[in-house]
Coordinates of C-alpha atoms in Angstrom, one line a residue:
M241 CA 110.2 84.9 86.6
N242 CA 113.5 82.6 85.8
A243 CA 113.1 80.7 82.0
P244 CA 111.7 77.4 82.5
F245 CA 113.3 74.3 83.0
D246 CA 113.1 71.4 80.9
T247 CA 113.9 67.7 80.7
C248 CA 112.5 64.8 80.3
V249 CA 113.2 61.4 82.3
R250 CA 112.6 58.3 80.7
V251 CA 112.7 54.8 82.0
G252 CA 111.9 52.3 80.4
G253 CA 111.5 53.7 76.7
V254 CA 108.8 55.9 78.6
G255 CA 109.8 59.5 78.2
V256 CA 107.9 62.0 80.8
G257 CA 109.0 65.3 80.0
L258 CA 108.9 68.1 82.6
S259 CA 108.9 72.2 82.6
T260 CA 109.3 74.0 85.5
S261 CA 109.8 78.0 86.1
S262 CA 111.6 76.8 89.6
D263 CA 115.6 76.7 89.7
A264 CA 115.3 74.7 92.7
F265 CA 113.1 72.0 91.5
A266 CA 115.3 71.7 89.1
G267 CA 117.8 71.2 91.2
I268 CA 116.6 68.3 92.6
L269 CA 115.8 66.7 89.9
A270 CA 119.1 66.6 88.3
K271 CA 119.9 65.2 91.2
R272 CA 116.8 62.6 92.1
F273 CA 116.9 61.6 88.5
A274 CA 120.7 61.6 87.4
G275 CA 121.1 59.2 84.3
F276 CA 117.8 59.0 83.6
M277 CA 117.1 62.7 81.8
E278 CA 117.6 63.5 78.1
P279 CA 116.1 66.7 76.1
A280 CA 112.5 67.6 77.0
G281 CA 111.6 67.5 73.0
E282 CA 112.5 63.4 73.4
A283 CA 109.5 63.2 75.8
D284 CA 106.3 60.4 75.3
Y285 CA 104.4 62.4 78.2
L286 CA 104.1 65.7 79.1
F287 CA 104.1 68.3 81.9
D288 CA 103.7 71.7 83.2
V289 CA 105.1 71.8 86.9
E290 CA 103.8 75.0 89.4
V291 CA 105.8 74.4 92.5
V292 CA 103.6 75.6 95.4
E293 CA 103.8 75.8 99.8
A294 CA 103.5 72.7 101.7
R295 CA 101.1 72.4 104.2
D296 CA 101.0 71.1 107.6
D297 CA 98.3 68.7 106.6
A298 CA 99.7 67.2 103.0
S299 CA 101.0 64.0 104.2
D300 CA 97.3 63.2 105.5
E301 CA 95.8 61.8 102.8
D302 CA 96.5 59.1 100.3
V303 CA 96.6 59.1 96.8
R304 CA 93.9 58.8 95.1
V305 CA 94.4 58.1 90.7
W306 CA 90.9 58.5 88.4
R307 CA 89.4 59.7 84.9
E308 CA 86.8 62.3 85.4
E309 CA 85.6 64.0 81.5
G310 CA 87.8 61.8 80.2
L311 CA 91.5 63.2 82.5
W312 CA 93.8 61.3 84.7
R313 CA 93.2 63.3 87.6
I314 CA 96.3 62.1 90.5
E315 CA 96.3 63.7 93.8
R316 CA 97.9 64.0 96.6
G317 CA 98.5 65.8 100.0
D318 CA 102.3 67.1 98.6
F319 CA 100.5 67.4 94.6
R320 CA 98.2 67.7 91.9
A321 CA 98.8 66.8 88.2
V322 CA 95.8 66.2 85.4
L323 CA 96.6 64.2 82.2
D324 CA 94.6 64.2 79.1
P325 CA 95.6 61.0 77.6
R326 CA 95.3 61.9 74.3
T327 CA 97.7 64.7 74.1
R328 CA 99.9 62.9 77.3
R329 CA 99.6 66.7 78.1
G330 CA 98.9 67.5 82.1
R331 CA 99.1 70.2 84.8
I332 CA 101.3 69.6 88.5
R333 CA 101.3 71.3 91.3
Q334 CA 103.9 70.2 93.8
H335 CA 105.8 70.7 96.7
A336 CA 109.4 71.6 95.7
N337 CA 110.3 67.7 96.9
P338 CA 111.8 64.8 95.6
Y339 CA 109.4 62.8 97.0
S340 CA 106.4 64.5 95.6
V341 CA 107.6 64.0 91.5
D342 CA 109.3 60.7 92.4
S343 CA 105.1 59.0 93.2
L344 CA 103.9 60.7 90.3
L345 CA 106.7 59.6 87.9
R346 CA 105.6 56.3 89.9
I347 CA 102.0 56.3 88.3
V348 CA 102.2 57.5 85.0
H349 CA 104.2 55.2 84.1
T350 CA 102.0 52.2 86.1
I351 CA 99.3 54.0 83.4
A352 CA 102.1 53.3 80.3
L353 CA 102.7 49.9 81.2
A354 CA 99.0 48.5 82.2
D355 CA 98.4 49.9 78.0
E356 CA 101.2 48.5 76.9
G357 CA 101.2 44.7 78.6
G358 CA 104.0 45.7 81.4
F359 CA 104.0 46.5 85.0
L360 CA 105.7 48.5 87.9
L361 CA 106.6 45.7 90.8
H362 CA 108.1 46.4 94.8
A363 CA 111.2 44.4 93.9
A364 CA 114.9 45.1 93.5
S365 CA 116.3 43.4 90.0
V366 CA 119.6 42.9 88.9
V367 CA 121.7 42.0 85.8
R368 CA 124.4 39.5 85.9
G369 CA 125.7 37.6 82.5
G370 CA 123.3 39.6 80.7
R371 CA 120.3 38.4 82.8
A372 CA 117.8 40.2 84.5
Q373 CA 116.9 39.1 87.8
V374 CA 113.4 39.7 89.8
F375 CA 113.0 39.4 93.9
T376 CA 110.3 40.4 94.8
G377 CA 108.8 40.1 98.6
A378 CA 107.3 42.2 102.0
S379 CA 109.0 45.6 103.5
G380 CA 112.0 43.9 104.9
A381 CA 112.8 40.4 103.2
G382 CA 115.4 41.5 102.2
K383 CA 115.2 43.5 98.5
T384 CA 117.4 45.8 99.8
T385 CA 119.9 43.2 101.0
L386 CA 120.5 40.8 98.1
S387 CA 121.0 44.9 96.1
R388 CA 124.3 45.3 98.3
L389 CA 125.8 41.8 98.5
A390 CA 126.1 41.4 94.6
P391 CA 128.8 40.8 92.6
P392 CA 130.7 43.2 91.5
D393 CA 129.8 41.7 88.3
T394 CA 126.5 42.9 88.8
H395 CA 124.2 46.0 87.7
V396 CA 121.4 47.0 90.4
L397 CA 118.7 47.5 88.0
T398 CA 116.7 49.0 91.6
D399 CA 116.9 47.7 95.4
E400 CA 112.8 49.5 95.6
I401 CA 110.6 49.0 91.7
S402 CA 110.9 46.7 89.0
Y403 CA 109.2 48.0 85.7
L404 CA 108.7 44.7 83.9
R405 CA 107.2 45.3 80.4
R406 CA 106.8 42.8 77.6
E407 CA 108.1 42.8 74.4
D408 CA 108.5 40.9 71.2
T409 CA 111.6 38.3 72.3
G410 CA 109.9 38.1 75.9
Y411 CA 109.9 40.3 79.6
V412 CA 112.3 42.7 80.2
A413 CA 113.7 44.5 83.3
Y414 CA 114.7 48.0 83.2
G415 CA 116.4 49.8 85.3
T416 CA 114.8 52.2 87.2
P417 CA 115.7 56.1 89.9
F418 CA 113.1 54.5 92.2
S419 CA 114.5 54.0 94.7
G420 CA 115.0 52.5 98.2
E421 CA 117.3 52.0 101.3
L422 CA 119.7 51.8 98.8
G423 CA 119.5 55.7 98.1
V424 CA 120.9 55.8 94.2
P425 CA 119.6 55.3 91.5
G426 CA 119.7 52.4 90.1
A427 CA 121.8 51.3 86.1
N428 CA 120.0 52.9 83.5
V429 CA 120.3 49.6 81.5
S430 CA 118.0 46.4 80.7
A431 CA 117.4 43.1 79.5
P432 CA 115.6 39.7 79.0
L433 CA 114.4 38.8 82.2
A434 CA 115.1 35.1 83.3
A435 CA 113.3 34.9 86.9
I436 CA 111.6 36.1 89.1
H437 CA 112.3 35.7 92.9
L438 CA 109.3 35.7 96.0
L439 CA 111.8 35.7 98.9
A440 CA 112.2 34.5 102.6
Q441 CA 114.9 34.3 104.4
G442 CA 116.4 31.3 106.5
P443 CA 118.9 28.8 107.7
E444 CA 120.4 27.9 104.2
N445 CA 120.4 29.0 100.7
R446 CA 117.9 27.2 97.9
V447 CA 115.4 27.9 95.7
E448 CA 112.2 25.5 94.9
D449 CA 110.2 26.1 92.3
V450 CA 106.5 27.6 92.2
A451 CA 103.6 26.6 90.8
P452 CA 101.9 29.5 88.2
A453 CA 98.8 30.1 90.0
A454 CA 100.8 30.6 93.3
A455 CA 102.7 33.1 91.3
A456 CA 100.3 35.0 89.9
R457 CA 98.7 35.2 94.1
A458 CA 103.0 36.7 95.6
I459 CA 103.4 38.9 93.1
L460 CA 99.8 40.9 92.5
G461 CA 100.0 41.0 96.1
N462 CA 103.8 43.3 95.2
V463 CA 102.6 45.4 92.6
L464 CA 101.7 48.7 92.3
F465 CA 98.8 50.0 90.8
F466 CA 97.2 53.2 92.1
A467 CA 94.2 53.8 89.5
E468 CA 90.0 52.8 89.8
D469 CA 89.6 52.2 86.7
A470 CA 88.2 48.6 85.4
M471 CA 89.7 48.4 82.7
L472 CA 93.4 48.6 83.2
V473 CA 92.9 46.8 86.0
R474 CA 91.9 43.7 84.7
R475 CA 94.9 44.9 82.2
V476 CA 97.8 44.5 84.8
F477 CA 95.9 41.3 85.4
A478 CA 96.4 39.7 82.5
A479 CA 100.0 40.2 82.4
V480 CA 100.7 39.2 85.7
L481 CA 99.0 36.1 84.9
D482 CA 100.8 36.1 81.8
A483 CA 104.6 36.8 83.1
V484 CA 104.3 33.9 85.5
E485 CA 103.3 31.7 82.7
R486 CA 106.5 32.7 80.6
V487 CA 109.1 33.3 83.6
P488 CA 110.1 31.1 85.7
V489 CA 109.1 31.9 89.7
R490 CA 110.3 30.6 92.0
C491 CA 111.4 31.3 95.8
L492 CA 114.6 32.5 97.0
T493 CA 115.0 31.1 100.7
F494 CA 118.6 32.7 101.9
V495 CA 121.0 33.5 104.4
P496 CA 121.6 37.1 104.3
D497 CA 125.5 37.0 102.6
E498 CA 127.1 37.0 100.2
S499 CA 126.4 32.6 100.3
V500 CA 123.5 33.6 98.6
W501 CA 124.8 34.5 95.1
E502 CA 126.5 30.8 94.4
V503 CA 122.6 29.1 94.4
L504 CA 121.3 31.9 91.8

């Protein structure tokens, strides 16, 4: 038996500890979450990870997240997890690939953020001039394109999953290791959220304000949340309504070249 490998992956101020005896899986963690790892003793949540062989039909099973007898149960074809919300300790049985643990961490963060006033959004986000800008839309809307076109003085927080949390001074956007087509972790920095942009490609670059009700409808369609839990669903809904009242939401129509940054 190999000696346990213990680490903590911290995103948005929330640390998830992972303990495994698999050297191969430890290598996966080190590569996948580079820049977001710290000593395991700092974890807010702690999981023991058992690596198991992949099944041929694993990809056919959709994710499910529900409470049963006081425990969170999180399942997909490639992993099974149990989390005790009182002790914040749990177990994971998963395949030896980065996608399983990546997905599990996203789900844990959606639960944690729902309790704290925030949400994960299918969106790219960047920091420029000390302020964060978020760009959301359906797949193909241009999130990764905007990330690639970001000027040299910009920190790309993510091109895929934005981490937004309510704090004393307002909403803050955090960097995440959850990458999309760029295939690299975001910058592990944070900044106050200046605006959320709803993406649309067109013949010119222009920015138009969006009313809070329409903004909320558009943003809710891109929020990541998986739990079958009415109370937490209401909290996420309330967080989005609060965010669109406090943060400007705009429709960004853009031409996919560097000129888009001139209107931002």
